[in-house]
């Protein structure tokens, strides 16, 4: 039976490190007044119920499966996956399915900027039609010691890099989630450094496994999974998988993700799965296959070492597994 555990990355004040407290307090001072004003505005709440434009890429699903990526375990039931999520923009519980339906996913504009030949904006439907989509079966390992398997649809991140045409100075990709506190009540709370940000090295972004998901379970991806565009990096802990992306910036400096900004000692930049490196508060040696009660040993790079291990050679002095 699945036992719902306390989420590792919930940061109640009693667990927060001094730097997290500092950040929280500074954010609080900056946003408390506007947050209070928003919370009192009924117009903002009703605006959340605007109906989406029907998904203009629906006809592309189910996408043809790329048979190269195979699983060693069954797919996680769609209902389980769709009802046990982290999407702090819509609340800090795992039960954000209903709240996240307020996310408006059309029109959806994606900005490509930074160290690129020519910055541009592209609508999500134009982007999807341009790159095409395929289905891939991936296993994912959450930093909280549970795992799941998902049939994603989407396209390799490398295709986006080709379109972006980064210049030689680009060493990292910084990704950003939408920012709209009128739609996402979590963004009205001052405890997190919104918007959600994550980063990858250029080598990681162009690794063949690095995937941008637009769909799951043979249809456009559900809002709670980060519609209409989210990252899937199966060799890294789940918190790297930024949802509802609106911006890709090619940059020279290593970006600091939301969790790293809050709690760097526990959630680092690399976050590669490694059973031998314990989280400061629990072992990473094994994982629970969510929804089954089964436990299995966790594998280095979540079992995807053949694809990704080479990228980390020469970086042994880094905190690669936190
Ligand atoms: N992206 C955004 N924008 N907001 C979030 O709260 N949570 C992260 C990640 N991406 C999060 C996010 C965490 S902690 C996890 S484990 C995964 O999304 C969860 O993805 P899932 O709900 O699709 O399983």
mmCIF file of C-alpha atoms and ligand atoms in Angstrom:
data_model
loop_
_atom_site.group_PDB
_atom_site.id
_atom_site.type_symbol
_atom_site.label_atom_id
_atom_site.label_comp_id
_atom_site.label_asym_id
_atom_site.label_seq_id
_atom_site.Cartn_x
_atom_site.Cartn_y
_atom_site.Cartn_z
ATOM 1 C CA UNK A 1 0.000 0.000 0.000
ATOM 2 C CA UNK A 2 1.263 3.443 -0.761
ATOM 3 C CA UNK A 3 1.977 5.541 2.263
ATOM 4 C CA UNK A 4 1.902 9.275 1.724
ATOM 5 C CA UNK A 5 5.013 10.657 3.307
ATOM 6 C CA UNK A 6 5.980 14.104 4.287
ATOM 7 C CA UNK A 7 7.360 15.891 1.242
ATOM 8 C CA UNK A 8 11.083 16.494 1.479
ATOM 9 C CA UNK A 9 11.007 19.850 -0.157
ATOM 10 C CA UNK A 10 8.265 21.355 1.823
ATOM 11 C CA UNK A 11 10.147 23.854 3.835
ATOM 12 C CA UNK A 12 8.368 24.531 7.072
ATOM 13 C CA UNK A 13 10.249 27.168 8.959
ATOM 14 C CA UNK A 14 11.479 24.721 11.564
ATOM 15 C CA UNK A 15 13.437 22.849 8.845
ATOM 16 C CA UNK A 16 14.574 25.790 6.780
ATOM 17 C CA UNK A 17 18.265 26.561 6.735
ATOM 18 C CA UNK A 18 19.460 30.025 7.659
ATOM 19 C CA UNK A 19 19.829 30.988 4.003
ATOM 20 C CA UNK A 20 16.300 29.803 3.234
ATOM 21 C CA UNK A 21 14.970 31.832 6.148
ATOM 22 C CA UNK A 22 16.864 34.816 4.873
ATOM 23 C CA UNK A 23 15.466 34.396 1.397
ATOM 24 C CA UNK A 24 11.959 33.834 2.663
ATOM 25 C CA UNK A 25 12.048 36.887 4.852
ATOM 26 C CA UNK A 26 13.429 39.069 2.112
ATOM 27 C CA UNK A 27 10.789 37.788 -0.335
ATOM 28 C CA UNK A 28 8.138 38.327 2.314
ATOM 29 C CA UNK A 29 9.111 41.933 2.863
ATOM 30 C CA UNK A 30 8.969 42.529 -0.881
ATOM 31 C CA UNK A 31 5.672 40.878 -1.674
ATOM 32 C CA UNK A 32 3.541 40.756 1.452
ATOM 33 C CA UNK A 33 1.613 43.881 0.575
ATOM 34 C CA UNK A 34 0.805 42.840 -3.000
ATOM 35 C CA UNK A 35 -0.004 39.274 -1.904
ATOM 36 C CA UNK A 36 -2.487 40.549 0.622
ATOM 37 C CA UNK A 37 -4.096 42.782 -1.994
ATOM 38 C CA UNK A 38 -4.423 39.874 -4.453
ATOM 39 C CA UNK A 39 -5.887 37.546 -1.877
ATOM 40 C CA UNK A 40 -8.653 40.031 -1.310
ATOM 41 C CA UNK A 41 -9.499 40.531 -4.975
ATOM 42 C CA UNK A 42 -12.551 38.444 -6.024
ATOM 43 C CA UNK A 43 -12.096 39.476 -9.680
ATOM 44 C CA UNK A 44 -8.788 37.655 -9.817
ATOM 45 C CA UNK A 45 -10.431 34.451 -8.593
ATOM 46 C CA UNK A 46 -13.211 34.463 -11.179
ATOM 47 C CA UNK A 47 -10.749 35.247 -13.976
ATOM 48 C CA UNK A 48 -9.226 31.809 -13.339
ATOM 49 C CA UNK A 49 -12.287 30.102 -14.765
ATOM 50 C CA UNK A 50 -11.838 31.370 -18.319
ATOM 51 C CA UNK A 51 -12.224 28.409 -20.709
ATOM 52 C CA UNK A 52 -9.165 27.439 -22.711
ATOM 53 C CA UNK A 53 -9.102 27.553 -26.488
ATOM 54 C CA UNK A 54 -9.374 23.872 -27.571
ATOM 55 C CA UNK A 55 -5.912 22.349 -28.058
ATOM 56 C CA UNK A 56 -5.024 22.905 -31.741
ATOM 57 C CA UNK A 57 -2.444 20.079 -31.699
ATOM 58 C CA UNK A 58 -4.789 17.398 -30.394
ATOM 59 C CA UNK A 59 -4.719 15.602 -33.764
ATOM 60 C CA UNK A 60 -1.023 14.738 -33.255
ATOM 61 C CA UNK A 61 -1.817 12.327 -30.409
ATOM 62 C CA UNK A 62 -1.175 9.513 -29.806
ATOM 63 C CA UNK A 63 2.293 10.069 -31.272
ATOM 64 C CA UNK A 64 4.329 7.219 -32.727
ATOM 65 C CA UNK A 65 6.369 5.478 -30.032
ATOM 66 C CA UNK A 66 10.163 5.570 -30.246
ATOM 67 C CA UNK A 67 10.904 1.941 -29.313
ATOM 68 C CA UNK A 68 14.483 2.674 -28.277
ATOM 69 C CA UNK A 69 13.544 3.635 -24.724
ATOM 70 C CA UNK A 70 12.319 0.550 -22.920
ATOM 71 C CA UNK A 71 11.089 -0.017 -19.387
ATOM 72 C CA UNK A 72 11.894 -2.742 -16.869
ATOM 73 C CA UNK A 73 8.560 -2.303 -15.063
ATOM 74 C CA UNK A 74 4.936 -1.500 -15.928
ATOM 75 C CA UNK A 75 3.708 2.008 -16.670
ATOM 76 C CA UNK A 76 2.300 3.848 -13.684
ATOM 77 C CA UNK A 77 -1.456 4.056 -13.797
ATOM 78 C CA UNK A 78 -2.534 7.369 -15.310
ATOM 79 C CA UNK A 79 -4.892 8.088 -12.413
ATOM 80 C CA UNK A 80 -2.119 7.639 -9.865
ATOM 81 C CA UNK A 81 0.295 9.820 -11.812
ATOM 82 C CA UNK A 82 -2.325 12.478 -12.365
ATOM 83 C CA UNK A 83 -3.269 12.725 -8.711
ATOM 84 C CA UNK A 84 0.084 12.802 -6.954
ATOM 85 C CA UNK A 85 1.951 15.844 -8.204
ATOM 86 C CA UNK A 86 4.137 18.710 -7.174
ATOM 87 C CA UNK A 87 3.090 22.019 -8.669
ATOM 88 C CA UNK A 88 3.724 24.630 -6.007
ATOM 89 C CA UNK A 89 2.194 27.366 -8.134
ATOM 90 C CA UNK A 90 -1.130 25.691 -7.256
ATOM 91 C CA UNK A 91 -0.447 24.594 -3.695
ATOM 92 C CA UNK A 92 2.066 22.752 -1.580
ATOM 93 C CA UNK A 93 0.138 19.486 -1.259
ATOM 94 C CA UNK A 94 0.476 16.565 -3.695
ATOM 95 C CA UNK A 95 -3.206 16.990 -4.416
ATOM 96 C CA UNK A 96 -3.121 19.866 -6.908
ATOM 97 C CA UNK A 97 -5.112 18.295 -9.735
ATOM 98 C CA UNK A 98 -8.236 20.382 -9.199
ATOM 99 C CA UNK A 99 -6.411 23.624 -8.363
ATOM 100 C CA UNK A 100 -4.133 23.368 -11.403
ATOM 101 C CA UNK A 101 -7.114 23.321 -13.772
ATOM 102 C CA UNK A 102 -7.032 27.122 -13.390
ATOM 103 C CA UNK A 103 -3.880 27.119 -15.522
ATOM 104 C CA UNK A 104 -4.674 28.677 -18.901
ATOM 105 C CA UNK A 105 -2.576 26.971 -21.567
ATOM 106 C CA UNK A 106 -3.670 28.763 -24.755
ATOM 107 C CA UNK A 107 -2.479 31.100 -26.065
ATOM 108 C CA UNK A 108 0.991 30.064 -24.811
ATOM 109 C CA UNK A 109 4.048 31.911 -25.913
ATOM 110 C CA UNK A 110 7.599 30.579 -25.572
ATOM 111 C CA UNK A 111 10.491 33.029 -25.505
ATOM 112 C CA UNK A 112 13.972 32.043 -26.718
ATOM 113 C CA UNK A 113 16.604 34.575 -25.749
ATOM 114 C CA UNK A 114 20.040 35.230 -24.293
ATOM 115 C CA UNK A 115 23.157 34.150 -26.173
ATOM 116 C CA UNK A 116 21.466 33.161 -29.426
ATOM 117 C CA UNK A 117 21.899 34.405 -32.991
ATOM 118 C CA UNK A 118 18.511 36.130 -32.862
ATOM 119 C CA UNK A 119 16.059 36.006 -29.945
ATOM 120 C CA UNK A 120 12.489 35.109 -30.885
ATOM 121 C CA UNK A 121 9.079 34.217 -29.507
ATOM 122 C CA UNK A 122 7.086 31.259 -30.785
ATOM 123 C CA UNK A 123 3.566 30.052 -29.999
ATOM 124 C CA UNK A 124 3.436 26.549 -28.524
ATOM 125 C CA UNK A 125 1.380 25.158 -31.433
ATOM 126 C CA UNK A 126 3.795 26.502 -34.048
ATOM 127 C CA UNK A 127 6.681 25.060 -32.048
ATOM 128 C CA UNK A 128 5.058 21.621 -31.766
ATOM 129 C CA UNK A 129 4.195 21.486 -35.490
ATOM 130 C CA UNK A 130 7.689 22.631 -36.420
ATOM 131 C CA UNK A 131 9.569 20.010 -34.410
ATOM 132 C CA UNK A 132 7.047 17.129 -34.513
ATOM 133 C CA UNK A 133 6.431 14.775 -31.607
ATOM 134 C CA UNK A 134 7.140 11.166 -30.648
ATOM 135 C CA UNK A 135 6.300 8.995 -27.654
ATOM 136 C CA UNK A 136 8.925 7.782 -25.181
ATOM 137 C CA UNK A 137 8.598 5.599 -22.112
ATOM 138 C CA UNK A 138 10.701 6.961 -19.269
ATOM 139 C CA UNK A 139 11.258 5.998 -15.656
ATOM 140 C CA UNK A 140 11.559 8.832 -13.162
ATOM 141 C CA UNK A 141 12.968 8.901 -9.639
ATOM 142 C CA UNK A 142 11.772 11.514 -7.182
ATOM 143 C CA UNK A 143 14.284 12.789 -4.633
ATOM 144 C CA UNK A 144 11.756 11.635 -2.003
ATOM 145 C CA UNK A 145 12.524 7.959 -2.810
ATOM 146 C CA UNK A 146 9.544 7.048 -4.951
ATOM 147 C CA UNK A 147 9.489 6.384 -8.665
ATOM 148 C CA UNK A 148 7.066 6.284 -11.558
ATOM 149 C CA UNK A 149 6.986 5.486 -15.254
ATOM 150 C CA UNK A 150 5.346 7.700 -17.859
ATOM 151 C CA UNK A 151 4.604 7.494 -21.576
ATOM 152 C CA UNK A 152 5.543 11.042 -22.553
ATOM 153 C CA UNK A 153 4.955 12.624 -25.939
ATOM 154 C CA UNK A 154 7.177 15.472 -27.025
ATOM 155 C CA UNK A 155 10.464 16.206 -28.719
ATOM 156 C CA UNK A 156 14.181 16.111 -27.919
ATOM 157 C CA UNK A 157 15.463 19.288 -26.259
ATOM 158 C CA UNK A 158 18.204 19.223 -28.919
ATOM 159 C CA UNK A 159 15.573 20.213 -31.502
ATOM 160 C CA UNK A 160 14.820 23.372 -29.546
ATOM 161 C CA UNK A 161 18.555 24.129 -29.319
ATOM 162 C CA UNK A 162 18.806 23.769 -33.122
ATOM 163 C CA UNK A 163 16.000 26.297 -33.552
ATOM 164 C CA UNK A 164 17.515 28.669 -30.979
ATOM 165 C CA UNK A 165 20.978 28.737 -32.601
ATOM 166 C CA UNK A 166 22.986 29.539 -29.448
ATOM 167 C CA UNK A 167 26.309 31.332 -29.852
ATOM 168 C CA UNK A 168 29.588 29.875 -28.585
ATOM 169 C CA UNK A 169 29.339 31.773 -25.283
ATOM 170 C CA UNK A 170 26.228 29.817 -24.237
ATOM 171 C CA UNK A 171 27.166 27.278 -21.550
ATOM 172 C CA UNK A 172 23.800 26.694 -19.872
ATOM 173 C CA UNK A 173 20.086 26.884 -20.595
ATOM 174 C CA UNK A 174 17.984 28.672 -18.007
ATOM 175 C CA UNK A 175 14.288 27.742 -18.061
ATOM 176 C CA UNK A 176 11.464 29.682 -16.484
ATOM 177 C CA UNK A 177 7.858 28.785 -15.626
ATOM 178 C CA UNK A 178 4.980 31.224 -16.287
ATOM 179 C CA UNK A 179 4.464 33.956 -13.708
ATOM 180 C CA UNK A 180 0.851 34.967 -13.111
ATOM 181 C CA UNK A 181 -0.250 35.220 -9.476
ATOM 182 C CA UNK A 182 -3.822 35.969 -10.586
ATOM 183 C CA UNK A 183 -3.995 32.448 -12.050
ATOM 184 C CA UNK A 184 -1.667 30.580 -9.700
ATOM 185 C CA UNK A 185 -2.442 31.188 -6.026
ATOM 186 C CA UNK A 186 0.866 29.648 -4.934
ATOM 187 C CA UNK A 187 2.660 32.537 -6.589
ATOM 188 C CA UNK A 188 0.902 34.887 -4.174
ATOM 189 C CA UNK A 189 2.757 33.273 -1.278
ATOM 190 C CA UNK A 190 5.978 34.982 -0.373
ATOM 191 C CA UNK A 191 7.851 31.851 0.712
ATOM 192 C CA UNK A 192 9.255 30.878 -2.674
ATOM 193 C CA UNK A 193 11.432 32.829 -5.111
ATOM 194 C CA UNK A 194 9.009 32.862 -8.056
ATOM 195 C CA UNK A 195 9.023 32.261 -10.925
ATOM 196 C CA UNK A 196 10.165 28.619 -10.859
ATOM 197 C CA UNK A 197 13.559 28.388 -12.562
ATOM 198 C CA UNK A 198 15.755 25.446 -13.517
ATOM 199 C CA UNK A 199 18.940 25.040 -15.510
ATOM 200 C CA UNK A 200 20.892 22.519 -17.562
ATOM 201 C CA UNK A 201 24.338 22.558 -19.114
ATOM 202 C CA UNK A 202 24.417 22.685 -22.895
ATOM 203 C CA UNK A 203 25.738 19.107 -22.906
ATOM 204 C CA UNK A 204 22.771 17.988 -20.802
ATOM 205 C CA UNK A 205 20.246 19.901 -22.893
ATOM 206 C CA UNK A 206 21.531 18.307 -26.093
ATOM 207 C CA UNK A 207 21.869 14.809 -24.615
ATOM 208 C CA UNK A 208 19.574 12.467 -26.529
ATOM 209 C CA UNK A 209 17.572 11.625 -23.386
ATOM 210 C CA UNK A 210 16.726 15.230 -22.583
ATOM 211 C CA UNK A 211 13.098 15.611 -23.609
ATOM 212 C CA UNK A 212 10.498 18.362 -23.707
ATOM 213 C CA UNK A 213 7.102 16.847 -23.051
ATOM 214 C CA UNK A 214 3.911 18.215 -24.576
ATOM 215 C CA UNK A 215 1.823 15.116 -23.949
ATOM 216 C CA UNK A 216 1.469 12.033 -21.764
ATOM 217 C CA UNK A 217 -0.628 8.874 -21.946
ATOM 218 C CA UNK A 218 -1.321 9.437 -25.626
ATOM 219 C CA UNK A 219 -2.840 12.935 -25.327
ATOM 220 C CA UNK A 220 -1.833 16.504 -24.571
ATOM 221 C CA UNK A 221 -0.166 16.627 -21.160
ATOM 222 C CA UNK A 222 -2.461 17.257 -18.197
ATOM 223 C CA UNK A 223 -2.267 20.620 -16.494
ATOM 224 C CA UNK A 224 -1.050 19.151 -13.205
ATOM 225 C CA UNK A 225 1.957 17.647 -15.050
ATOM 226 C CA UNK A 226 3.000 21.059 -16.344
ATOM 227 C CA UNK A 227 1.064 21.669 -19.560
ATOM 228 C CA UNK A 228 1.687 22.658 -22.233
ATOM 229 C CA UNK A 229 5.490 22.183 -22.107
ATOM 230 C CA UNK A 230 7.619 20.575 -19.377
ATOM 231 C CA UNK A 231 11.031 19.027 -19.042
ATOM 232 C CA UNK A 232 11.671 15.266 -18.698
ATOM 233 C CA UNK A 233 15.206 14.333 -17.591
ATOM 234 C CA UNK A 234 14.988 10.715 -16.387
ATOM 235 C CA UNK A 235 18.512 10.429 -14.954
ATOM 236 C CA UNK A 236 17.933 13.349 -12.546
ATOM 237 C CA UNK A 237 15.731 13.725 -9.502
ATOM 238 C CA UNK A 238 12.207 14.895 -10.274
ATOM 239 C CA UNK A 239 12.548 18.443 -8.968
ATOM 240 C CA UNK A 240 14.712 19.322 -12.012
ATOM 241 C CA UNK A 241 11.687 18.713 -14.277
ATOM 242 C CA UNK A 242 10.403 22.260 -14.597
ATOM 243 C CA UNK A 243 6.764 22.580 -15.638
ATOM 244 C CA UNK A 244 4.780 24.989 -17.826
ATOM 245 C CA UNK A 245 7.872 26.570 -19.376
ATOM 246 C CA UNK A 246 7.584 29.992 -21.026
ATOM 247 C CA UNK A 247 11.207 30.939 -21.486
ATOM 248 C CA UNK A 248 14.515 29.362 -22.515
ATOM 249 C CA UNK A 249 17.518 31.661 -22.053
ATOM 250 C CA UNK A 250 20.952 30.616 -23.258
ATOM 251 C CA UNK A 251 23.433 31.942 -20.728
ATOM 252 C CA UNK A 252 27.092 31.882 -19.674
ATOM 253 C CA UNK A 253 26.517 31.591 -15.907
ATOM 254 C CA UNK A 254 25.063 28.567 -14.118
ATOM 255 C CA UNK A 255 21.397 29.301 -13.333
ATOM 256 C CA UNK A 256 20.114 28.816 -9.821
ATOM 257 C CA UNK A 257 16.913 26.783 -9.637
ATOM 258 C CA UNK A 258 14.084 27.516 -7.222
ATOM 259 C CA UNK A 259 14.945 24.612 -4.916
ATOM 260 C CA UNK A 260 18.643 25.382 -4.976
ATOM 261 C CA UNK A 261 17.869 28.998 -4.081
ATOM 262 C CA UNK A 262 15.801 27.807 -1.118
ATOM 263 C CA UNK A 263 17.862 24.895 0.168
ATOM 264 C CA UNK A 264 21.173 24.416 -1.652
ATOM 265 C CA UNK A 265 22.435 21.862 0.877
ATOM 266 C CA UNK A 266 19.657 19.447 -0.114
ATOM 267 C CA UNK A 267 18.727 20.333 -3.717
ATOM 268 C CA UNK A 268 21.700 21.173 -5.901
ATOM 269 C CA UNK A 269 22.184 22.079 -9.542
ATOM 270 C CA UNK A 270 23.121 18.598 -10.804
ATOM 271 C CA UNK A 271 20.683 16.368 -8.898
ATOM 272 C CA UNK A 272 21.758 13.187 -10.694
ATOM 273 C CA UNK A 273 20.244 10.052 -9.183
ATOM 274 C CA UNK A 274 22.737 8.061 -7.087
ATOM 275 C CA UNK A 275 21.725 5.404 -4.544
ATOM 276 C CA UNK A 276 25.079 5.726 -2.754
ATOM 277 C CA UNK A 277 24.677 9.412 -1.877
ATOM 278 C CA UNK A 278 22.040 9.865 0.804
ATOM 279 C CA UNK A 279 19.866 12.937 0.976
ATOM 280 C CA UNK A 280 20.774 14.769 4.199
ATOM 281 C CA UNK A 281 17.510 13.521 5.723
ATOM 282 C CA UNK A 282 16.986 10.029 4.199
ATOM 283 C CA UNK A 283 18.639 7.187 2.270
ATOM 284 C CA UNK A 284 18.454 7.090 -1.532
ATOM 285 C CA UNK A 285 19.352 3.375 -1.730
ATOM 286 C CA UNK A 286 15.918 2.180 -2.791
ATOM 287 C CA UNK A 287 12.635 3.497 -4.093
ATOM 288 C CA UNK A 288 8.954 2.746 -3.885
ATOM 289 C CA UNK A 289 7.223 2.187 -7.222
ATOM 290 C CA UNK A 290 4.347 4.525 -6.649
ATOM 291 C CA UNK A 291 0.957 2.877 -6.549
ATOM 292 C CA UNK A 292 2.317 -0.670 -6.139
ATOM 293 C CA UNK A 293 3.933 -0.804 -2.703
ATOM 294 C CA UNK A 294 6.915 -2.535 -4.348
ATOM 295 C CA UNK A 295 10.431 -1.406 -3.433
ATOM 296 C CA UNK A 296 13.399 -1.736 -5.745
ATOM 297 C CA UNK A 297 17.052 -0.784 -5.440
ATOM 298 C CA UNK A 298 17.739 2.620 -6.990
ATOM 299 C CA UNK A 299 20.280 2.647 -9.843
ATOM 300 C CA UNK A 300 23.060 5.136 -10.542
ATOM 301 C CA UNK A 301 21.765 7.774 -12.984
ATOM 302 C CA UNK A 302 18.427 6.003 -12.514
ATOM 303 C CA UNK A 303 19.747 3.258 -14.795
ATOM 304 C CA UNK A 304 20.428 5.637 -17.706
ATOM 305 C CA UNK A 305 24.232 5.747 -17.220
ATOM 306 C CA UNK A 306 25.003 4.481 -20.724
ATOM 307 C CA UNK A 307 23.449 7.652 -22.103
ATOM 308 C CA UNK A 308 24.644 10.224 -19.597
ATOM 309 C CA UNK A 309 27.649 9.136 -17.480
ATOM 310 C CA UNK A 310 30.233 10.518 -19.919
ATOM 311 C CA UNK A 311 28.916 14.057 -19.451
ATOM 312 C CA UNK A 312 30.099 14.065 -15.832
ATOM 313 C CA UNK A 313 33.672 12.849 -16.375
ATOM 314 C CA UNK A 314 36.117 15.411 -15.023
ATOM 315 C CA UNK A 315 33.419 16.948 -12.822
ATOM 316 C CA UNK A 316 34.001 14.641 -9.841
ATOM 317 C CA UNK A 317 34.710 17.581 -7.531
ATOM 318 C CA UNK A 318 31.161 18.895 -8.081
ATOM 319 C CA UNK A 319 28.140 17.870 -5.988
ATOM 320 C CA UNK A 320 26.851 15.774 -8.855
ATOM 321 C CA UNK A 321 24.400 13.688 -6.830
ATOM 322 C CA UNK A 322 22.601 16.253 -4.686
HETATM 323 N N1 LIG B 1 7.756 22.935 -11.869
HETATM 324 C C1 LIG B 1 7.065 23.987 -11.415
HETATM 325 N N2 LIG B 1 6.890 25.038 -12.219
HETATM 326 N N3 LIG B 1 6.544 24.025 -10.156
HETATM 327 C C2 LIG B 1 6.746 22.986 -9.285
HETATM 328 O O1 LIG B 1 6.292 23.057 -8.136
HETATM 329 N N4 LIG B 1 7.742 20.794 -8.903
HETATM 330 C C3 LIG B 1 8.898 19.949 -9.255
HETATM 331 C C4 LIG B 1 8.896 19.595 -10.743
HETATM 332 N N5 LIG B 1 8.634 20.782 -11.544
HETATM 333 C C5 LIG B 1 7.478 21.854 -9.726
HETATM 334 C C6 LIG B 1 7.954 21.853 -11.067
HETATM 335 C C7 LIG B 1 8.941 18.737 -8.478
HETATM 336 S S1 LIG B 1 9.419 18.935 -6.869
HETATM 337 C C8 LIG B 1 8.662 17.512 -9.027
HETATM 338 S S2 LIG B 1 8.900 16.073 -8.150
HETATM 339 C C9 LIG B 1 8.111 17.364 -10.383
HETATM 340 O O2 LIG B 1 7.899 18.610 -11.000
HETATM 341 C C10 LIG B 1 6.800 16.607 -10.300
HETATM 342 O O3 LIG B 1 6.281 16.351 -11.548
HETATM 343 P P1 LIG B 1 4.877 15.567 -11.679
HETATM 344 O O4 LIG B 1 3.915 16.235 -10.768
HETATM 345 O O5 LIG B 1 4.482 15.642 -13.096
HETATM 346 O O6 LIG B 1 5.144 14.156 -11.220
#
